[in-house]
Amino acid sequence: METPLDQLIKRLSRLPGLGPRSARRAALHLLKHKQEMMIPLAQEMADVAHSVKDCVECGNLDLTDKCHICLDHKRDETRLCVIEDVADLWAMERAGVFSGRYHVLGGTLSALEGRGPSDLGIDRLLSRIQTTKVEEVILATSATVDGQTTAHYIAERLAEHQVAITRLAHGLPVGGELNFLDEGTLAQAMRARSKL
Amino acid sequence: METPLDQLIKRLSRLPGLGPRSARRAALHLLKHKQEMMIPLAQEMADVAHSVKDCVECGNLDLTDKCHICLDHKRDETRLCVIEDVADLWAMERAGVFSGRYHVLGGTLSALEGRGPSDLGIDRLLSRIQTTKVEEVILATSATVDGQTTAHYIAERLAEHQVAITRLAHGLPVGGELNFLDEGTLAQAMRARSKL
């Protein structure tokens, strides 16, 4: 017979980064700290599930219909950074290197997983570009095959629009050691070398 | 300003095995699977927090005042296995190698962390031995300094009682390779060698 505790552990183990063993450890930790962890965590989870929604404009997650980035008039609305996932948006915001707006695709094109242009809302991206003052679209998808395919597809679709299309630089990661780098990255870094 | 989502991520990152990065990943996963993950997980967590309690007899976690192991009359009540933590009890039950009863200490004696005999309820263990039919106490604490100190302390306290005191064997773990083993384990395995 499956107890509620077994069910909880099973569901915890389905979170990314947790397996059966760490799910058991997490469940025990929660049970040992009911008042300061388990009960508030359950409450916060329920609250967030009911209050957080997708931004109607960019796909970011926030409490409002339009997210705080889309509502922020101090951000540069002429630059639009196209990313795969909300996690990428968070990473960009933590780095603090971009002051424009975002567009979250929610994935990449993928023949294998059967995701086409309509699943990514690329039409929504196009109409957004037509109706706002975007001058530059930065394609910041991952440097994977699917990510780059998606970038190329979007670049093609945008070709007829009056916007500059750019992509992130590829090369050595900061702190990266040459002998641990794959050949693809090395080749990119060599090709895009710049004067000192 | 900290949003409910930030709070949720912060609390998730305090779970053992999760850091800030994996907490963000888990939170995003939850948000992407609200109906089948986030809402039921919040519910289950609240349910378990309110329904699961410590067994009054052995310290195991269960839905009833006495846990299903203590209530199970088919289990051998003459053998009592003393363990540090509920996680250890789960490990023993998964292995299915013990059919007696358990006693969960809830930790080890630790001068460093200021845990003495009263914190571990060792008096409760002694009175349990006096009032039940225990014939053998198996000290199954960890093979760490604190674990072994605790085992020796309990063995001393039990000396005057009419019970056999045993401990788990130490030696090579199954699948363990000699050249990866520490010297302590090797020494134990050599000392406790047996005839083939």
Tab-separated table of C-alpha atoms in Angstrom:
chain	number	residue	atom	x	y	z
A	1	MET	CA	0.000	0.000	0.000
A	2	GLU	CA	1.348	3.382	-0.978
A	3	THR	CA	1.319	5.893	1.873
A	4	PRO	CA	1.056	9.677	1.341
A	5	LEU	CA	4.745	9.824	2.224
A	6	ASP	CA	5.595	7.350	-0.555
A	7	GLN	CA	3.557	9.427	-2.989
A	8	LEU	CA	5.335	12.601	-1.927
A	9	ILE	CA	8.745	10.983	-2.384
A	10	LYS	CA	7.722	9.643	-5.784
A	11	ARG	CA	6.622	13.068	-6.957
A	12	LEU	CA	9.701	14.797	-5.541
A	13	SER	CA	11.879	12.297	-7.400
A	14	ARG	CA	10.368	13.498	-10.681
A	15	LEU	CA	11.829	16.984	-10.195
A	16	PRO	CA	14.862	17.646	-12.384
A	17	GLY	CA	18.065	17.100	-10.415
A	18	LEU	CA	16.433	14.792	-7.870
A	19	GLY	CA	16.440	11.001	-8.040
A	20	PRO	CA	14.795	8.487	-5.702
A	21	ARG	CA	17.628	8.755	-3.183
A	22	SER	CA	17.745	12.545	-2.986
A	23	ALA	CA	13.943	12.696	-3.009
A	24	ARG	CA	13.909	10.527	0.120
A	25	ARG	CA	16.543	12.747	1.699
A	26	ALA	CA	14.576	15.876	0.819
A	27	ALA	CA	11.350	14.362	2.181
A	28	LEU	CA	13.033	13.460	5.472
A	29	HIS	CA	14.529	16.935	5.725
A	30	LEU	CA	11.063	18.409	5.172
A	31	LEU	CA	9.533	16.142	7.821
A	32	LYS	CA	12.220	17.120	10.322
A	33	HIS	CA	11.578	20.795	9.664
A	34	LYS	CA	7.810	20.857	9.311
A	35	GLN	CA	7.162	24.324	10.665
A	36	GLU	CA	9.971	26.219	8.987
A	37	MET	CA	10.186	24.247	5.724
A	38	MET	CA	7.459	21.794	4.833
A	39	ILE	CA	4.320	23.775	5.625
A	40	PRO	CA	5.574	27.108	4.209
A	41	LEU	CA	6.978	25.365	1.120
A	42	ALA	CA	3.630	23.700	0.440
A	43	GLN	CA	1.905	27.055	0.886
A	44	GLU	CA	4.341	28.954	-1.338
A	45	MET	CA	4.068	26.304	-4.013
A	46	ALA	CA	0.287	26.525	-4.040
A	47	ASP	CA	0.460	30.351	-4.066
A	48	VAL	CA	2.924	30.483	-6.936
A	49	ALA	CA	0.948	27.892	-8.908
A	50	HIS	CA	-2.108	30.136	-8.710
A	51	SER	CA	-0.474	33.560	-9.031
A	52	VAL	CA	2.352	33.211	-11.533
A	53	LYS	CA	1.427	33.374	-15.218
A	54	ASP	CA	3.030	33.705	-18.637
A	55	CYS	CA	3.575	37.274	-19.799
A	56	VAL	CA	1.199	37.863	-22.741
A	57	GLU	CA	3.911	39.878	-24.461
A	58	CYS	CA	7.178	37.988	-24.053
A	59	GLY	CA	6.423	34.654	-22.333
A	60	ASN	CA	8.323	35.492	-19.128
A	61	LEU	CA	6.808	34.299	-15.834
A	62	ASP	CA	5.437	36.943	-13.503
A	63	LEU	CA	2.506	37.909	-11.303
A	64	THR	CA	1.036	40.354	-13.808
A	65	ASP	CA	-0.408	39.784	-17.302
A	66	LYS	CA	2.531	41.770	-18.669
A	67	CYS	CA	5.794	40.981	-16.867
A	68	HIS	CA	7.825	43.620	-15.035
A	69	ILE	CA	10.356	43.728	-17.870
A	70	CYS	CA	7.714	44.429	-20.520
A	71	LEU	CA	6.137	47.051	-18.233
A	72	ASP	CA	9.459	48.772	-17.487
A	73	HIS	CA	9.613	51.873	-19.705
A	74	LYS	CA	13.269	52.400	-18.902
A	75	ARG	CA	14.204	49.306	-20.869
A	76	ASP	CA	15.311	49.727	-24.447
A	77	GLU	CA	12.363	48.687	-26.604
A	78	THR	CA	14.402	48.848	-29.784
A	79	ARG	CA	16.356	45.696	-28.843
A	80	LEU	CA	14.692	42.312	-28.571
A	81	CYS	CA	16.553	39.272	-27.303
A	82	VAL	CA	15.064	35.943	-28.468
A	83	ILE	CA	15.734	33.095	-26.041
A	84	GLU	CA	14.610	29.523	-25.699
A	85	ASP	CA	13.475	29.418	-22.132
A	86	VAL	CA	12.573	31.485	-19.074
A	87	ALA	CA	15.695	30.035	-17.420
A	88	ASP	CA	17.749	31.764	-20.129
A	89	LEU	CA	15.977	35.046	-19.401
A	90	TRP	CA	16.844	34.678	-15.728
A	91	ALA	CA	20.474	33.933	-16.627
A	92	MET	CA	20.648	37.087	-18.791
A	93	GLU	CA	19.080	39.205	-16.048
A	94	ARG	CA	21.514	37.838	-13.445
A	95	ALA	CA	24.404	38.698	-15.743
A	96	GLY	CA	22.896	42.183	-16.129
A	97	VAL	CA	24.290	42.583	-19.626
A	98	PHE	CA	21.105	43.391	-21.519
A	99	SER	CA	18.701	46.260	-20.997
A	100	GLY	CA	16.247	45.568	-23.818
A	101	ARG	CA	13.182	43.326	-23.977
A	102	TYR	CA	12.951	39.569	-24.332
A	103	HIS	CA	11.009	37.050	-26.338
A	104	VAL	CA	10.774	33.560	-24.862
A	105	LEU	CA	10.276	30.870	-27.499
A	106	GLY	CA	9.584	28.100	-25.025
A	107	GLY	CA	11.946	25.664	-26.749
A	108	THR	CA	13.589	25.066	-30.089
A	109	LEU	CA	12.423	23.665	-33.370
A	110	SER	CA	12.960	19.951	-33.162
A	111	ALA	CA	12.137	17.380	-35.796
A	112	LEU	CA	12.857	14.634	-33.278
A	113	GLU	CA	10.455	15.965	-30.662
A	114	GLY	CA	7.984	17.188	-33.270
A	115	ARG	CA	8.125	20.894	-32.453
A	116	GLY	CA	7.439	23.186	-35.389
A	117	PRO	CA	7.266	26.994	-35.829
A	118	SER	CA	3.690	27.208	-34.546
A	119	ASP	CA	4.609	25.504	-31.270
A	120	LEU	CA	7.213	28.187	-30.635
A	121	GLY	CA	4.862	31.059	-31.398
A	122	ILE	CA	7.156	32.449	-34.065
A	123	ASP	CA	4.192	34.205	-35.704
A	124	ARG	CA	3.658	35.976	-32.406
A	125	LEU	CA	7.302	37.088	-32.552
A	126	LEU	CA	6.836	38.404	-36.098
A	127	SER	CA	3.718	40.356	-35.275
A	128	ARG	CA	5.446	41.755	-32.214
A	129	ILE	CA	8.260	43.047	-34.397
A	130	GLN	CA	5.785	44.627	-36.812
A	131	THR	CA	3.823	46.427	-34.123
A	132	THR	CA	6.669	47.693	-31.915
A	133	LYS	CA	9.801	49.766	-32.415
A	134	VAL	CA	12.264	46.867	-32.513
A	135	GLU	CA	15.412	47.721	-34.476
A	136	GLU	CA	17.638	44.795	-33.521
A	137	VAL	CA	16.722	41.160	-32.879
A	138	ILE	CA	19.411	39.286	-30.971
A	139	LEU	CA	19.049	35.552	-31.516
A	140	ALA	CA	20.335	34.124	-28.253
A	141	THR	CA	19.353	30.481	-28.664
A	142	SER	CA	21.685	27.755	-27.434
A	143	ALA	CA	24.783	26.783	-29.363
A	144	THR	CA	23.260	23.351	-30.017
A	145	VAL	CA	22.115	21.952	-33.354
A	146	ASP	CA	18.446	22.608	-32.529
A	147	GLY	CA	19.232	26.047	-31.096
A	148	GLN	CA	21.153	27.106	-34.179
A	149	THR	CA	18.554	25.640	-36.549
A	150	THR	CA	15.921	27.674	-34.740
A	151	ALA	CA	18.057	30.829	-34.996
A	152	HIS	CA	18.531	30.325	-38.718
A	153	TYR	CA	14.862	29.692	-39.269
A	154	ILE	CA	13.916	32.870	-37.400
A	155	ALA	CA	16.576	34.860	-39.271
A	156	GLU	CA	15.031	33.719	-42.568
A	157	ARG	CA	11.530	34.637	-41.489
A	158	LEU	CA	12.780	38.055	-40.349
A	159	ALA	CA	14.729	38.752	-43.560
A	160	GLU	CA	11.913	40.781	-45.132
A	161	HIS	CA	11.513	42.973	-42.043
A	162	GLN	CA	13.467	46.140	-41.417
A	163	VAL	CA	15.412	44.874	-38.403
A	164	ALA	CA	19.060	44.072	-37.786
A	165	ILE	CA	19.573	40.434	-36.854
A	166	THR	CA	22.484	39.496	-34.604
A	167	ARG	CA	23.550	36.497	-32.592
A	168	LEU	CA	25.704	36.011	-29.494
A	169	ALA	CA	29.429	35.578	-30.028
A	170	HIS	CA	30.822	32.048	-29.839
A	171	GLY	CA	34.230	31.319	-28.400
A	172	LEU	CA	36.121	30.440	-25.264
A	173	PRO	CA	34.072	30.674	-22.073
A	174	VAL	CA	35.696	32.901	-19.456
A	175	GLY	CA	38.020	30.738	-17.386
A	176	GLY	CA	37.905	27.997	-20.021
A	177	GLU	CA	41.100	26.049	-20.599
A	178	LEU	CA	42.047	25.235	-24.162
A	179	ASN	CA	42.742	21.571	-23.555
A	180	PHE	CA	39.276	20.974	-22.116
A	181	LEU	CA	37.444	22.664	-24.983
A	182	ASP	CA	35.747	20.789	-27.780
A	183	GLU	CA	37.001	21.292	-31.314
A	184	GLY	CA	33.878	23.090	-32.462
A	185	THR	CA	34.349	25.848	-29.894
A	186	LEU	CA	38.050	26.112	-30.675
A	187	ALA	CA	37.298	26.408	-34.387
A	188	GLN	CA	34.729	29.170	-33.704
A	189	ALA	CA	37.124	30.989	-31.402
A	190	MET	CA	39.887	30.844	-33.994
A	191	ARG	CA	37.649	31.993	-36.841
A	192	ALA	CA	36.281	34.924	-34.856
A	193	ARG	CA	39.636	35.989	-33.416
A	194	SER	CA	40.122	39.707	-32.926
A	195	LYS	CA	43.065	42.113	-32.765
A	196	LEU	CA	44.645	42.735	-29.367
B	1	MET	CA	11.417	43.297	-4.230
B	2	GLU	CA	11.191	39.586	-3.577
B	3	THR	CA	8.387	37.922	-5.495
B	4	PRO	CA	6.613	34.742	-4.308
B	5	LEU	CA	8.575	32.934	-6.999
B	6	ASP	CA	11.896	34.175	-5.558
B	7	GLN	CA	10.785	33.010	-2.119
B	8	LEU	CA	9.839	29.599	-3.458
B	9	ILE	CA	13.207	29.217	-5.186
B	10	LYS	CA	15.032	30.311	-2.045
B	11	ARG	CA	13.234	27.766	0.076
B	12	LEU	CA	13.679	24.986	-2.494
B	13	SER	CA	17.423	25.742	-2.557
B	14	ARG	CA	17.573	24.929	1.152
B	15	LEU	CA	16.569	21.312	0.527
B	16	PRO	CA	19.483	18.898	0.796
B	17	GLY	CA	20.854	18.092	-2.642
B	18	LEU	CA	19.506	21.279	-4.232
B	19	GLY	CA	21.490	24.483	-4.691
B	20	PRO	CA	20.348	27.816	-6.142
B	21	ARG	CA	20.770	26.585	-9.707
B	22	SER	CA	18.875	23.325	-9.337
B	23	ALA	CA	16.218	25.085	-7.235
B	24	ARG	CA	15.573	27.448	-10.148
B	25	ARG	CA	15.411	24.496	-12.516
B	26	ALA	CA	12.997	22.664	-10.211
B	27	ALA	CA	10.817	25.774	-9.840
B	28	LEU	CA	10.622	26.226	-13.610
B	29	HIS	CA	9.785	22.569	-14.065
B	30	LEU	CA	7.003	22.933	-11.501
B	31	LEU	CA	5.657	26.044	-13.231
B	32	LYS	CA	5.647	24.281	-16.581
B	33	HIS	CA	3.744	21.349	-15.095
B	34	LYS	CA	1.348	23.102	-12.748
B	35	GLN	CA	-1.555	20.683	-12.972
B	36	GLU	CA	0.336	17.410	-12.801
B	37	MET	CA	3.232	18.459	-10.552
B	38	MET	CA	3.075	21.777	-8.716
B	39	ILE	CA	-0.466	21.757	-7.358
B	40	PRO	CA	-0.496	18.064	-6.345
B	41	LEU	CA	2.996	18.367	-4.839
B	42	ALA	CA	1.922	21.343	-2.722
B	43	GLN	CA	-1.155	19.405	-1.624
B	44	GLU	CA	0.754	16.227	-0.810
B	45	MET	CA	3.344	18.183	1.128
B	46	ALA	CA	0.671	19.859	3.237
B	47	ASP	CA	-1.093	16.517	3.770
B	48	VAL	CA	2.071	14.717	4.819
B	49	ALA	CA	3.095	17.593	7.100
B	50	HIS	CA	-0.197	17.216	8.943
B	51	SER	CA	-0.625	13.446	8.887
B	52	VAL	CA	2.817	11.920	9.370
B	53	LYS	CA	4.116	11.672	12.935
B	54	ASP	CA	6.905	10.049	14.929
B	55	CYS	CA	6.126	6.550	16.169
B	56	VAL	CA	5.840	6.758	19.986
B	57	GLU	CA	7.602	3.426	20.264
B	58	CYS	CA	10.544	3.486	17.852
B	59	GLY	CA	10.744	6.962	16.311
B	60	ASN	CA	9.881	5.819	12.767
B	61	LEU	CA	7.652	8.102	10.690
B	62	ASP	CA	4.139	6.896	9.934
B	63	LEU	CA	0.485	7.881	9.862
B	64	THR	CA	-0.376	6.109	13.105
B	65	ASP	CA	0.834	6.753	16.675
B	66	LYS	CA	2.591	3.404	16.542
B	67	CYS	CA	4.213	2.737	13.168
B	68	HIS	CA	3.298	-0.227	10.963
B	69	ILE	CA	6.497	-2.024	11.969
B	70	CYS	CA	5.799	-1.731	15.694
B	71	LEU	CA	2.196	-2.820	15.086
B	72	ASP	CA	3.198	-5.810	12.948
B	73	HIS	CA	2.962	-8.887	15.189
B	74	LYS	CA	4.741	-11.014	12.625
B	75	ARG	CA	7.988	-9.142	13.237
B	76	ASP	CA	10.462	-10.637	15.660
B	77	GLU	CA	10.155	-8.631	18.866
B	78	THR	CA	13.198	-10.278	20.407
B	79	ARG	CA	15.562	-8.397	18.077
B	80	LEU	CA	15.964	-4.641	18.216
B	81	CYS	CA	18.045	-2.769	15.672
B	82	VAL	CA	19.304	0.620	16.897
B	83	ILE	CA	19.838	3.116	14.064
B	84	GLU	CA	20.670	6.787	13.813
B	85	ASP	CA	18.003	7.985	11.471
B	86	VAL	CA	14.717	7.153	9.762
B	87	ALA	CA	16.667	7.105	6.488
B	88	ASP	CA	18.681	4.186	7.889
B	89	LEU	CA	15.457	2.383	8.765
B	90	TRP	CA	14.225	2.858	5.198
B	91	ALA	CA	17.543	1.534	3.877
B	92	MET	CA	17.270	-1.576	6.072
B	93	GLU	CA	13.678	-2.168	4.989
B	94	ARG	CA	14.575	-1.778	1.316
B	95	ALA	CA	17.363	-4.320	1.775
B	96	GLY	CA	14.830	-6.613	3.483
B	97	VAL	CA	17.486	-8.220	5.676
B	98	PHE	CA	15.962	-7.628	9.103
B	99	SER	CA	12.645	-8.812	10.445
B	100	GLY	CA	12.839	-7.438	13.986
B	101	ARG	CA	11.943	-4.043	15.400
B	102	TYR	CA	13.834	-0.763	15.213
B	103	HIS	CA	14.854	2.024	17.520
B	104	VAL	CA	15.618	5.351	15.858
B	105	LEU	CA	18.045	7.483	17.869
B	106	GLY	CA	17.581	10.584	15.748
B	107	GLY	CA	21.334	11.223	15.497
B	108	THR	CA	24.559	10.383	17.276
B	109	LEU	CA	26.237	11.630	20.391
B	110	SER	CA	28.318	14.594	19.310
B	111	ALA	CA	30.470	16.789	21.516
B	112	LEU	CA	30.934	19.174	18.601
B	113	GLU	CA	27.223	19.623	17.957
B	114	GLY	CA	26.359	19.409	21.649
B	115	ARG	CA	24.180	16.287	21.489
B	116	GLY	CA	24.186	14.238	24.667
B	117	PRO	CA	22.429	10.987	25.726
B	118	SER	CA	19.203	12.780	26.656
B	119	ASP	CA	18.887	14.304	23.176
B	120	LEU	CA	18.965	10.824	21.663
B	121	GLY	CA	16.371	9.396	24.033
B	122	ILE	CA	18.694	6.647	25.224
B	123	ASP	CA	16.708	6.366	28.460
B	124	ARG	CA	13.678	5.633	26.323
B	125	LEU	CA	15.676	2.855	24.650
B	126	LEU	CA	16.653	1.390	28.057
B	127	SER	CA	13.110	1.411	29.373
B	128	ARG	CA	11.927	-0.159	26.123
B	129	ILE	CA	14.406	-2.999	26.629
B	130	GLN	CA	13.240	-3.511	30.208
B	131	THR	CA	9.562	-3.647	29.353
B	132	THR	CA	9.660	-5.777	26.188
B	133	LYS	CA	11.035	-9.181	25.217
B	134	VAL	CA	14.192	-7.958	23.517
B	135	GLU	CA	16.980	-10.544	23.564
B	136	GLU	CA	19.420	-9.008	21.113
B	137	VAL	CA	20.237	-5.352	20.486
B	138	ILE	CA	21.958	-4.772	17.154
B	139	LEU	CA	23.867	-1.499	17.197
B	140	ALA	CA	23.651	-0.390	13.566
B	141	THR	CA	25.004	3.143	13.860
B	142	SER	CA	27.288	4.497	11.126
B	143	ALA	CA	30.927	3.486	10.894
B	144	THR	CA	31.933	7.077	11.712
B	145	VAL	CA	33.656	8.319	14.872
B	146	ASP	CA	30.382	9.708	16.248
B	147	GLY	CA	28.444	6.621	15.196
B	148	GLN	CA	30.887	4.263	16.880
B	149	THR	CA	31.143	6.430	20.007
B	150	THR	CA	27.370	6.272	20.257
B	151	ALA	CA	27.400	2.485	19.814
B	152	HIS	CA	30.004	2.075	22.564
B	153	TYR	CA	28.109	4.366	24.895
B	154	ILE	CA	24.882	2.415	24.381
B	155	ALA	CA	26.724	-0.901	24.802
B	156	GLU	CA	28.043	0.319	28.173
B	157	ARG	CA	24.620	1.428	29.340
B	158	LEU	CA	23.160	-1.927	28.275
B	159	ALA	CA	25.877	-3.991	29.983
B	160	GLU	CA	23.828	-4.586	33.115
B	161	HIS	CA	20.780	-5.768	31.166
B	162	GLN	CA	20.181	-9.359	30.072
B	163	VAL	CA	20.514	-8.759	26.334
B	164	ALA	CA	23.052	-9.788	23.726
B	165	ILE	CA	24.705	-6.772	22.105
B	166	THR	CA	25.909	-7.056	18.518
B	167	ARG	CA	27.022	-4.698	15.808
B	168	LEU	CA	27.020	-4.873	12.005
B	169	ALA	CA	30.082	-6.443	10.370
B	170	HIS	CA	32.655	-4.107	8.899
B	171	GLY	CA	34.562	-4.987	5.741
B	172	LEU	CA	34.583	-4.682	1.994
B	173	PRO	CA	31.364	-3.341	0.508
B	174	VAL	CA	29.935	-5.617	-2.175
B	175	GLY	CA	31.487	-4.607	-5.496
B	176	GLY	CA	34.190	-2.669	-3.681
B	177	GLU	CA	37.650	-2.691	-5.219
B	178	LEU	CA	40.621	-3.049	-2.921
B	179	ASN	CA	42.588	-0.166	-4.376
B	180	PHE	CA	39.760	2.310	-3.796
B	181	LEU	CA	39.204	1.321	-0.167
B	182	ASP	CA	40.514	3.317	2.761
B	183	GLU	CA	43.011	1.671	5.082
B	184	GLY	CA	40.586	1.562	8.001
B	185	THR	CA	38.152	-0.606	6.065
B	186	LEU	CA	40.952	-2.820	4.762
B	187	ALA	CA	42.309	-3.285	8.277
B	188	GLN	CA	38.819	-4.234	9.536
B	189	ALA	CA	38.292	-6.614	6.635
B	190	MET	CA	41.649	-8.302	7.272
B	191	ARG	CA	41.086	-8.590	11.016
B	192	ALA	CA	37.603	-10.071	10.573
B	193	ARG	CA	38.579	-12.449	7.744
B	194	SER	CA	36.807	-15.779	7.669
B	195	LYS	CA	37.531	-19.274	6.359
B	196	LEU	CA	36.466	-20.056	2.837
